[in-house]
mmCIF file of C-alpha atoms in Angstrom:
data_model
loop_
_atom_site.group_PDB
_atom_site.id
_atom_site.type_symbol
_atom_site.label_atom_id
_atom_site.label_comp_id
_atom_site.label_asym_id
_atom_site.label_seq_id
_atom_site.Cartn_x
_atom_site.Cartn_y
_atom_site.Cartn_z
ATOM 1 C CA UNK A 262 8.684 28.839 -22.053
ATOM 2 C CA UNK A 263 11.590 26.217 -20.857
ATOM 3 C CA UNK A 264 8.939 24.131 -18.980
ATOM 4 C CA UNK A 265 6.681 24.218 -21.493
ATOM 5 C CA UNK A 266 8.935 23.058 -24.635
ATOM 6 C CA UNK A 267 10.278 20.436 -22.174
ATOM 7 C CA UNK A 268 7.133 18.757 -21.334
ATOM 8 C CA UNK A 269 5.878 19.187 -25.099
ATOM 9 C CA UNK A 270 9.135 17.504 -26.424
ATOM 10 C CA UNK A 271 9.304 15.153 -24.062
ATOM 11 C CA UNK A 272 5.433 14.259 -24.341
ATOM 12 C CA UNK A 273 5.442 13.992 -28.259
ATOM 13 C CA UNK A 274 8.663 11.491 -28.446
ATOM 14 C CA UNK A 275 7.071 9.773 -25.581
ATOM 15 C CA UNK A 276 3.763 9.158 -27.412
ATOM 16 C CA UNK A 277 5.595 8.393 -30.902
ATOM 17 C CA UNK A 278 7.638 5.687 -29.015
ATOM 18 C CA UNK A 279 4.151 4.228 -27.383
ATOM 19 C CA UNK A 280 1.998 4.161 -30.735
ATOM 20 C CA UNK A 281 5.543 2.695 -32.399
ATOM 21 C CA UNK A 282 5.589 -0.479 -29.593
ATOM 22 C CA UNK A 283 1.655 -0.534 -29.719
ATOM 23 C CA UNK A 284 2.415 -1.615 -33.467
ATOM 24 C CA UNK A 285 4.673 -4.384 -33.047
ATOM 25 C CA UNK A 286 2.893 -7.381 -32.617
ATOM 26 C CA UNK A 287 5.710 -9.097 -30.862
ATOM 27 C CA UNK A 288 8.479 -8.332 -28.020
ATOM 28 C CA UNK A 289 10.026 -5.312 -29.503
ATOM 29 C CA UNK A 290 14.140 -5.833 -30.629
ATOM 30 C CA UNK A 291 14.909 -2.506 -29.663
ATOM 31 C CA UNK A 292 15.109 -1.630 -25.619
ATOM 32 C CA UNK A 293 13.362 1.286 -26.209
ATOM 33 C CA UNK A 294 10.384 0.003 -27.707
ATOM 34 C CA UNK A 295 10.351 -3.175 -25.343
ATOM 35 C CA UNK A 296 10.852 -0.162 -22.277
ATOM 36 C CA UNK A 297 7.646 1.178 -24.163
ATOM 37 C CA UNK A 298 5.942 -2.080 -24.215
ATOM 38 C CA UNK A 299 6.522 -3.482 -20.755
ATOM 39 C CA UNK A 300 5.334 -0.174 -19.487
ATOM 40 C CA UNK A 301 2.837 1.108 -21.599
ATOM 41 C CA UNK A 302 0.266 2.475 -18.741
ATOM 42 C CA UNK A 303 2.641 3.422 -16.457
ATOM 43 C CA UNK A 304 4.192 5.727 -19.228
ATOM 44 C CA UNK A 305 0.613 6.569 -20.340
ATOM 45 C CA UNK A 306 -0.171 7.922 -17.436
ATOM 46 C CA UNK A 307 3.081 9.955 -16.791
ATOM 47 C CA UNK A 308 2.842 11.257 -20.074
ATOM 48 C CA UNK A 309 -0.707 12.472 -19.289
ATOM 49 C CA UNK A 310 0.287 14.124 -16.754
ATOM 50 C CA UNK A 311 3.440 15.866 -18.047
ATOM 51 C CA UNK A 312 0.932 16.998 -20.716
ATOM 52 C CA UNK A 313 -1.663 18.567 -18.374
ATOM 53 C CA UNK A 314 1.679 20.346 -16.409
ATOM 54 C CA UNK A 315 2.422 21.682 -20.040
ATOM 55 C CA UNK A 316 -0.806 22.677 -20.965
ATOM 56 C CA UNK A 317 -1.426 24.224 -17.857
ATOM 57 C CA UNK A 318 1.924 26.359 -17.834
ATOM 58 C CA UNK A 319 1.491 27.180 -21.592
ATOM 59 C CA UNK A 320 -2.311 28.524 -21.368
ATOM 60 C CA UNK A 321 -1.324 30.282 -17.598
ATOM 61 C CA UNK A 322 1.856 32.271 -18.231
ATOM 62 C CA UNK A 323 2.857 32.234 -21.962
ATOM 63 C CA UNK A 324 1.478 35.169 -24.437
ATOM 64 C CA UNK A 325 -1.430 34.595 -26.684
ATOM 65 C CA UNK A 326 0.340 34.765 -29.587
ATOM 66 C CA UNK A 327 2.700 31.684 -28.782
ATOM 67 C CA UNK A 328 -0.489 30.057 -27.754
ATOM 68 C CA UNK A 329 -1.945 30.411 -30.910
ATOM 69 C CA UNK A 330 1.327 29.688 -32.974
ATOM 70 C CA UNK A 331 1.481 26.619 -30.422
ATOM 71 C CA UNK A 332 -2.168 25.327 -31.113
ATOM 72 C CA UNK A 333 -1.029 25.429 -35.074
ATOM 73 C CA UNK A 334 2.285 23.237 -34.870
ATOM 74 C CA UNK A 335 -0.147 20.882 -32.423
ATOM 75 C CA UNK A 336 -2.268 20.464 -35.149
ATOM 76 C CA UNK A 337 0.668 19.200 -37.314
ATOM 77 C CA UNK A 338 1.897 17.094 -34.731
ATOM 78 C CA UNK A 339 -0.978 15.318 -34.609
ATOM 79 C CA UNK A 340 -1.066 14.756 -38.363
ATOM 80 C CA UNK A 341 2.104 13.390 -38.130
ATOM 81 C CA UNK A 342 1.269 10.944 -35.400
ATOM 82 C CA UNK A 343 -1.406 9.733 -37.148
ATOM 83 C CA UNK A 344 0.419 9.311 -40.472
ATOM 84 C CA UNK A 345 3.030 7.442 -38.840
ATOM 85 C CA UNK A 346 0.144 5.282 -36.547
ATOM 86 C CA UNK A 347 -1.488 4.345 -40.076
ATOM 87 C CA UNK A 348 1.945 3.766 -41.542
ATOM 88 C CA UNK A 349 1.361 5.679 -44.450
ATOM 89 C CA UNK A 350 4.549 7.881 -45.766
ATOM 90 C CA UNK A 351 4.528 10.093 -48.773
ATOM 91 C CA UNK A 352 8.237 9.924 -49.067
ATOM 92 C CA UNK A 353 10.894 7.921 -48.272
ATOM 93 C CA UNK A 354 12.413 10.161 -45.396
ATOM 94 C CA UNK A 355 9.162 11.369 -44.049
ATOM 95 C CA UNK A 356 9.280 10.625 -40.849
ATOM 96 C CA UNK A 357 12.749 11.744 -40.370
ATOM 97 C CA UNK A 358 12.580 15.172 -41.868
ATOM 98 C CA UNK A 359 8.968 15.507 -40.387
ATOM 99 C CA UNK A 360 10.685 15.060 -37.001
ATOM 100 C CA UNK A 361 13.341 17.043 -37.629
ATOM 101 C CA UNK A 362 10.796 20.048 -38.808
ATOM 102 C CA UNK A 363 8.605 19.573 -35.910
ATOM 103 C CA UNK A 364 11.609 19.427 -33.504
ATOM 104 C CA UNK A 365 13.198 22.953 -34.890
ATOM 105 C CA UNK A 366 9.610 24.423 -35.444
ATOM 106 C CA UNK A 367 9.379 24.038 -31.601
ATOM 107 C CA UNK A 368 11.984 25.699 -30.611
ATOM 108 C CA UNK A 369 11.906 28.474 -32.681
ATOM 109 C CA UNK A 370 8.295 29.158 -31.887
ATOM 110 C CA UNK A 371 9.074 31.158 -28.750
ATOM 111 C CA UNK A 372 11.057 33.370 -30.812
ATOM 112 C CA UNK A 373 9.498 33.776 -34.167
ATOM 113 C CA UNK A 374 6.127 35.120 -32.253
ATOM 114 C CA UNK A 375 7.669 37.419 -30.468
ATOM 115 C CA UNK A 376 10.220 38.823 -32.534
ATOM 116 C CA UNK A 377 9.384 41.781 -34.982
ATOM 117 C CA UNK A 378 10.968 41.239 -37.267
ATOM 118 C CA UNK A 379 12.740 38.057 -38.728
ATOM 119 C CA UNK A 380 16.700 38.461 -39.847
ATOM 120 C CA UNK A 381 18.886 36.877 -41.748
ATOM 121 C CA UNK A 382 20.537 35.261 -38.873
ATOM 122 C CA UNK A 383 17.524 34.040 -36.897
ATOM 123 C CA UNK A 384 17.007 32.114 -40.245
ATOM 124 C CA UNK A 385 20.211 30.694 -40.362
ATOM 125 C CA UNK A 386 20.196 29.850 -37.293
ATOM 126 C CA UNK A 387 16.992 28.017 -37.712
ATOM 127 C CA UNK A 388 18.188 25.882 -40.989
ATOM 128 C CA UNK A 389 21.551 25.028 -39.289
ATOM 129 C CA UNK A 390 19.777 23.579 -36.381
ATOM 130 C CA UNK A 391 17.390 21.648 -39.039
ATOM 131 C CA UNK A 392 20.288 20.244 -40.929
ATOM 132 C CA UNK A 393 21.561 18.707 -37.597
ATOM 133 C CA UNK A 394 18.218 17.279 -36.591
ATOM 134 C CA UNK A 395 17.739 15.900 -39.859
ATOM 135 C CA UNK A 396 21.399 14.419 -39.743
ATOM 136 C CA UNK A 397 20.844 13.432 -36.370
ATOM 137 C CA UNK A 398 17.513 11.439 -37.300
ATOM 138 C CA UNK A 399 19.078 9.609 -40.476
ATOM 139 C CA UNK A 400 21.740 8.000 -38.976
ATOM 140 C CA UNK A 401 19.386 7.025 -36.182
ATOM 141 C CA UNK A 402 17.314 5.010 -39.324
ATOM 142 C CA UNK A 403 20.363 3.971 -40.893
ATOM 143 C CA UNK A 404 21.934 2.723 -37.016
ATOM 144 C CA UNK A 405 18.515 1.019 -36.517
ATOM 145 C CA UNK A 406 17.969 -0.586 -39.699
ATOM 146 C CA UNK A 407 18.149 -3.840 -38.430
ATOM 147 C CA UNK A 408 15.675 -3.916 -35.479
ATOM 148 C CA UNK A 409 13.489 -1.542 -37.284
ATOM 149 C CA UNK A 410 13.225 -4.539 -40.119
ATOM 150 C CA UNK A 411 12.827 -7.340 -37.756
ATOM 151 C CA UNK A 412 9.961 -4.933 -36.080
ATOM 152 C CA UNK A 413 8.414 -4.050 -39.177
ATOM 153 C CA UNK A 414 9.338 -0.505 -38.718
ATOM 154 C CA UNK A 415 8.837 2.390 -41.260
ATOM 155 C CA UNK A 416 12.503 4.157 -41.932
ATOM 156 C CA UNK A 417 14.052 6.035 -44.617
ATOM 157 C CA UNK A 418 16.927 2.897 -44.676
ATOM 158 C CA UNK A 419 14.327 0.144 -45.113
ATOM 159 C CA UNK A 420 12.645 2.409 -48.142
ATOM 160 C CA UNK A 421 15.812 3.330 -49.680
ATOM 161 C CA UNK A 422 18.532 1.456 -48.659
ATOM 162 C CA UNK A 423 22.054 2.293 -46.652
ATOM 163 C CA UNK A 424 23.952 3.637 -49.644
ATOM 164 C CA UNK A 425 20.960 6.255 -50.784
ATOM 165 C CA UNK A 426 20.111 7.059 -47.084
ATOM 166 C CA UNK A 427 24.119 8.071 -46.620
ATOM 167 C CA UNK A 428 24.031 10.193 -49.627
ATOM 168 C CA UNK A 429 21.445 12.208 -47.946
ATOM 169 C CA UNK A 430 23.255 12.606 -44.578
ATOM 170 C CA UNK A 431 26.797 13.357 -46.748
ATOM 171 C CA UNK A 432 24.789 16.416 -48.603
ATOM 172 C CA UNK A 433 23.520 17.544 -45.242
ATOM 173 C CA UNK A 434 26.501 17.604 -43.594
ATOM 174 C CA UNK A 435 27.843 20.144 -46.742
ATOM 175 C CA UNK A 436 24.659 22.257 -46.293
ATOM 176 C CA UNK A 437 25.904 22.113 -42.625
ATOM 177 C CA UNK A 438 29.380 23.207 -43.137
ATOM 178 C CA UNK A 439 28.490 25.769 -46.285
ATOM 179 C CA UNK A 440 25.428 27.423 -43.443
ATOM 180 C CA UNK A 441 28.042 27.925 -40.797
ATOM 181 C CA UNK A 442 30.494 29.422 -43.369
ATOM 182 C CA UNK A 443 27.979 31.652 -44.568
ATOM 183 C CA UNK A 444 26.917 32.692 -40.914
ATOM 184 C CA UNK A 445 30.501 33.443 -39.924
ATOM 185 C CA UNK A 446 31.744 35.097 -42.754
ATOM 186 C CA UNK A 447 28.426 37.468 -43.967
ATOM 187 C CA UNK A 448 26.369 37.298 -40.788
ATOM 188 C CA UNK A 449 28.935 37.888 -37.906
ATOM 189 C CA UNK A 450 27.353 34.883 -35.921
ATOM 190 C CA UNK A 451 28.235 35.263 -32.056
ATOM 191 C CA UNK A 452 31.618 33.438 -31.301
ATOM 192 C CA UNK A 453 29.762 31.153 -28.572
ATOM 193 C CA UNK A 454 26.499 30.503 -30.845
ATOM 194 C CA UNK A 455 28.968 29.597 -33.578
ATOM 195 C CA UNK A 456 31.214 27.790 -30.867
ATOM 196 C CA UNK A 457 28.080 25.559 -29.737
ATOM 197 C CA UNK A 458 27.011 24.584 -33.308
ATOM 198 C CA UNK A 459 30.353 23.042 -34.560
ATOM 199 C CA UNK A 460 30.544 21.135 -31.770
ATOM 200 C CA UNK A 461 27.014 19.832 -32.353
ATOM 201 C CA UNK A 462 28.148 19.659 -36.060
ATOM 202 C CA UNK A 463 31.430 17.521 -35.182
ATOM 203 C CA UNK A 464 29.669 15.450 -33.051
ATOM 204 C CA UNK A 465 26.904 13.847 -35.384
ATOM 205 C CA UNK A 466 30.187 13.887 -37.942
ATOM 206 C CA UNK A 467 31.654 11.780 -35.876
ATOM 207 C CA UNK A 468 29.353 9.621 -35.300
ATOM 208 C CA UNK A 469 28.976 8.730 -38.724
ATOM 209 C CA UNK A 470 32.350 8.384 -39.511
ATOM 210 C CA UNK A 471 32.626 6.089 -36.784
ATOM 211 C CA UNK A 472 29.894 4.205 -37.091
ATOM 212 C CA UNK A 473 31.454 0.949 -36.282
ATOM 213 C CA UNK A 474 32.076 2.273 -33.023
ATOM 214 C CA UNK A 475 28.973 3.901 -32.304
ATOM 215 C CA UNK A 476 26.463 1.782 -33.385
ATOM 216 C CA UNK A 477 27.862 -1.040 -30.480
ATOM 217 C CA UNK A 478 25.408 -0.711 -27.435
ATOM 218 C CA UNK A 479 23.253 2.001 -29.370
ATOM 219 C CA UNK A 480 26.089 4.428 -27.977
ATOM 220 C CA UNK A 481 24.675 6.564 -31.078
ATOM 221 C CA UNK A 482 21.709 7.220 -29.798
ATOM 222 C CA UNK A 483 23.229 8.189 -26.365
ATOM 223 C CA UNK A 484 25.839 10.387 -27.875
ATOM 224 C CA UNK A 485 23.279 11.748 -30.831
ATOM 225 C CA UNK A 486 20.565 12.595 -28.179
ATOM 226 C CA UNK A 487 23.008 14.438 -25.575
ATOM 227 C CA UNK A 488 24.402 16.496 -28.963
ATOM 228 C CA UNK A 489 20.710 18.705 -28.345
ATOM 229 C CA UNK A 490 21.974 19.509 -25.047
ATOM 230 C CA UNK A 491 25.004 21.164 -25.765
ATOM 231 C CA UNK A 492 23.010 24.788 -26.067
ATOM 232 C CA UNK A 493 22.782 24.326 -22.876
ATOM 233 C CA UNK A 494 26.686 25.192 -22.294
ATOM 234 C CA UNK A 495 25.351 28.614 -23.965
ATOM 235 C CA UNK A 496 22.662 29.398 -21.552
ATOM 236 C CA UNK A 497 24.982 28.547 -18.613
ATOM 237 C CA UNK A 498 27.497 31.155 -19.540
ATOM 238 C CA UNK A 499 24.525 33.348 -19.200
ATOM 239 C CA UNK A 500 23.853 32.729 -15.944
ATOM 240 C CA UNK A 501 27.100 32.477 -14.553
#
């Protein structure tokens, strides 16, 4: 399951980043995009054959029933890549919370096929680690708003503006922090789950309330992007 949500996640960003620098016209003023540009078939290729390893793994060894959950969220990953190729965007902060969805959906998937029944803690579980994707992704549009302008970029900030795209991060962080209330004090949330989402929770705070700091040297996208790995720390414990 681990190889196969790796390859997928890292296959789908990879493609959204190519069919992003396929659209600008010019040198890209982002590094990732230019990265993206400069080495569009070597990429290509890797990512092709990431995908086949994930395919391959996924259609070998996982259960039908993840296979056919997995062919459905597919489906809507594809949608959204070609939404976002044809730069079309129902709402203002489509692509972010479309992301964010798709990201969560993922790696819940294993889970919510297999389980028998869905509780009230799976489910929190699920929303917090929304919330923190969709926080996570915001302040990515509103740290990029400048390159994503000069690129001709679709983002929620360019659509709506810094002081209306902050709102909606400020309101997610207080779902955040009312969610983990909620799952310590009704749903008994293990101490290390709990543990792992605050800091993931404190991180992306900080980086918003030090956005002066962060957004030098896209440090926030460094920082933001290594926040995902700290469920990691809960996995370890496992195995040691």
């Amino acid at each position: 399951m681990f190889i196969s949500l790796g390859t997928a996640v890292w296959v789908i960003y990879t493609l959204d980043h190519l069919l992003d620098a396929h659209s600008i016209q010019h040198t890209a003023h982002t590094f990732r995009h230019a990265f993206h540009q400069k080495y569009k078939k070597t990429i290509g290729a890797v990512c092709l054959i990431v995908g086949v390893i994930g395919l391959a793994n996924t259609f070998l060894f996982l259960p039908d029933v993840i296979i056919k959950n997995g062919v459905l969220l597919s489906l809507i990953v594809l949608l959204y890549l070609g939404i976002i190729n044809l730069k079309i965007l129902p709402f203002p902060t489509f692509k972010e919370f479309t992301v964010a969805f798709i990201y969560t959906a993922g790696i819940t998937l294993p889970v919510f096929s297999l389980v028998e029944e869905i509780s009230m803690l799976f489910v929190s579980q699920t929303l917090i680690f929304f919330v923190l994707a969709s926080i996570n992704l915001l302040e990515f549009a509103l740290f990029d708003f400048e390159t994503d302008t000069k690129d001709e970029q679709l983002s929620g900030t360019r659509i709506l503006g810094h002081q209306r795209l902050k709102f909606r991060i400020q309101v997610l962080i207080i779902i955040y922090i009312l969610l983990m209330m909620a799952s310590f004090y009704f749903l008994e949330m293990d101490y290390l789950v709990l543990f792992t989402f605050l800091l993931m929770g404190s991180s992306l705070i900080l980086i918003y309330i030090k956005a002066d700091f962060f957004s030098k040297d896209e440090y926030f996208r460094i920082f933001g992007d290594f926040v995902f790995l700290f469920p990691g720390l809960y996995l370890l414990y496992f195995q040691l």
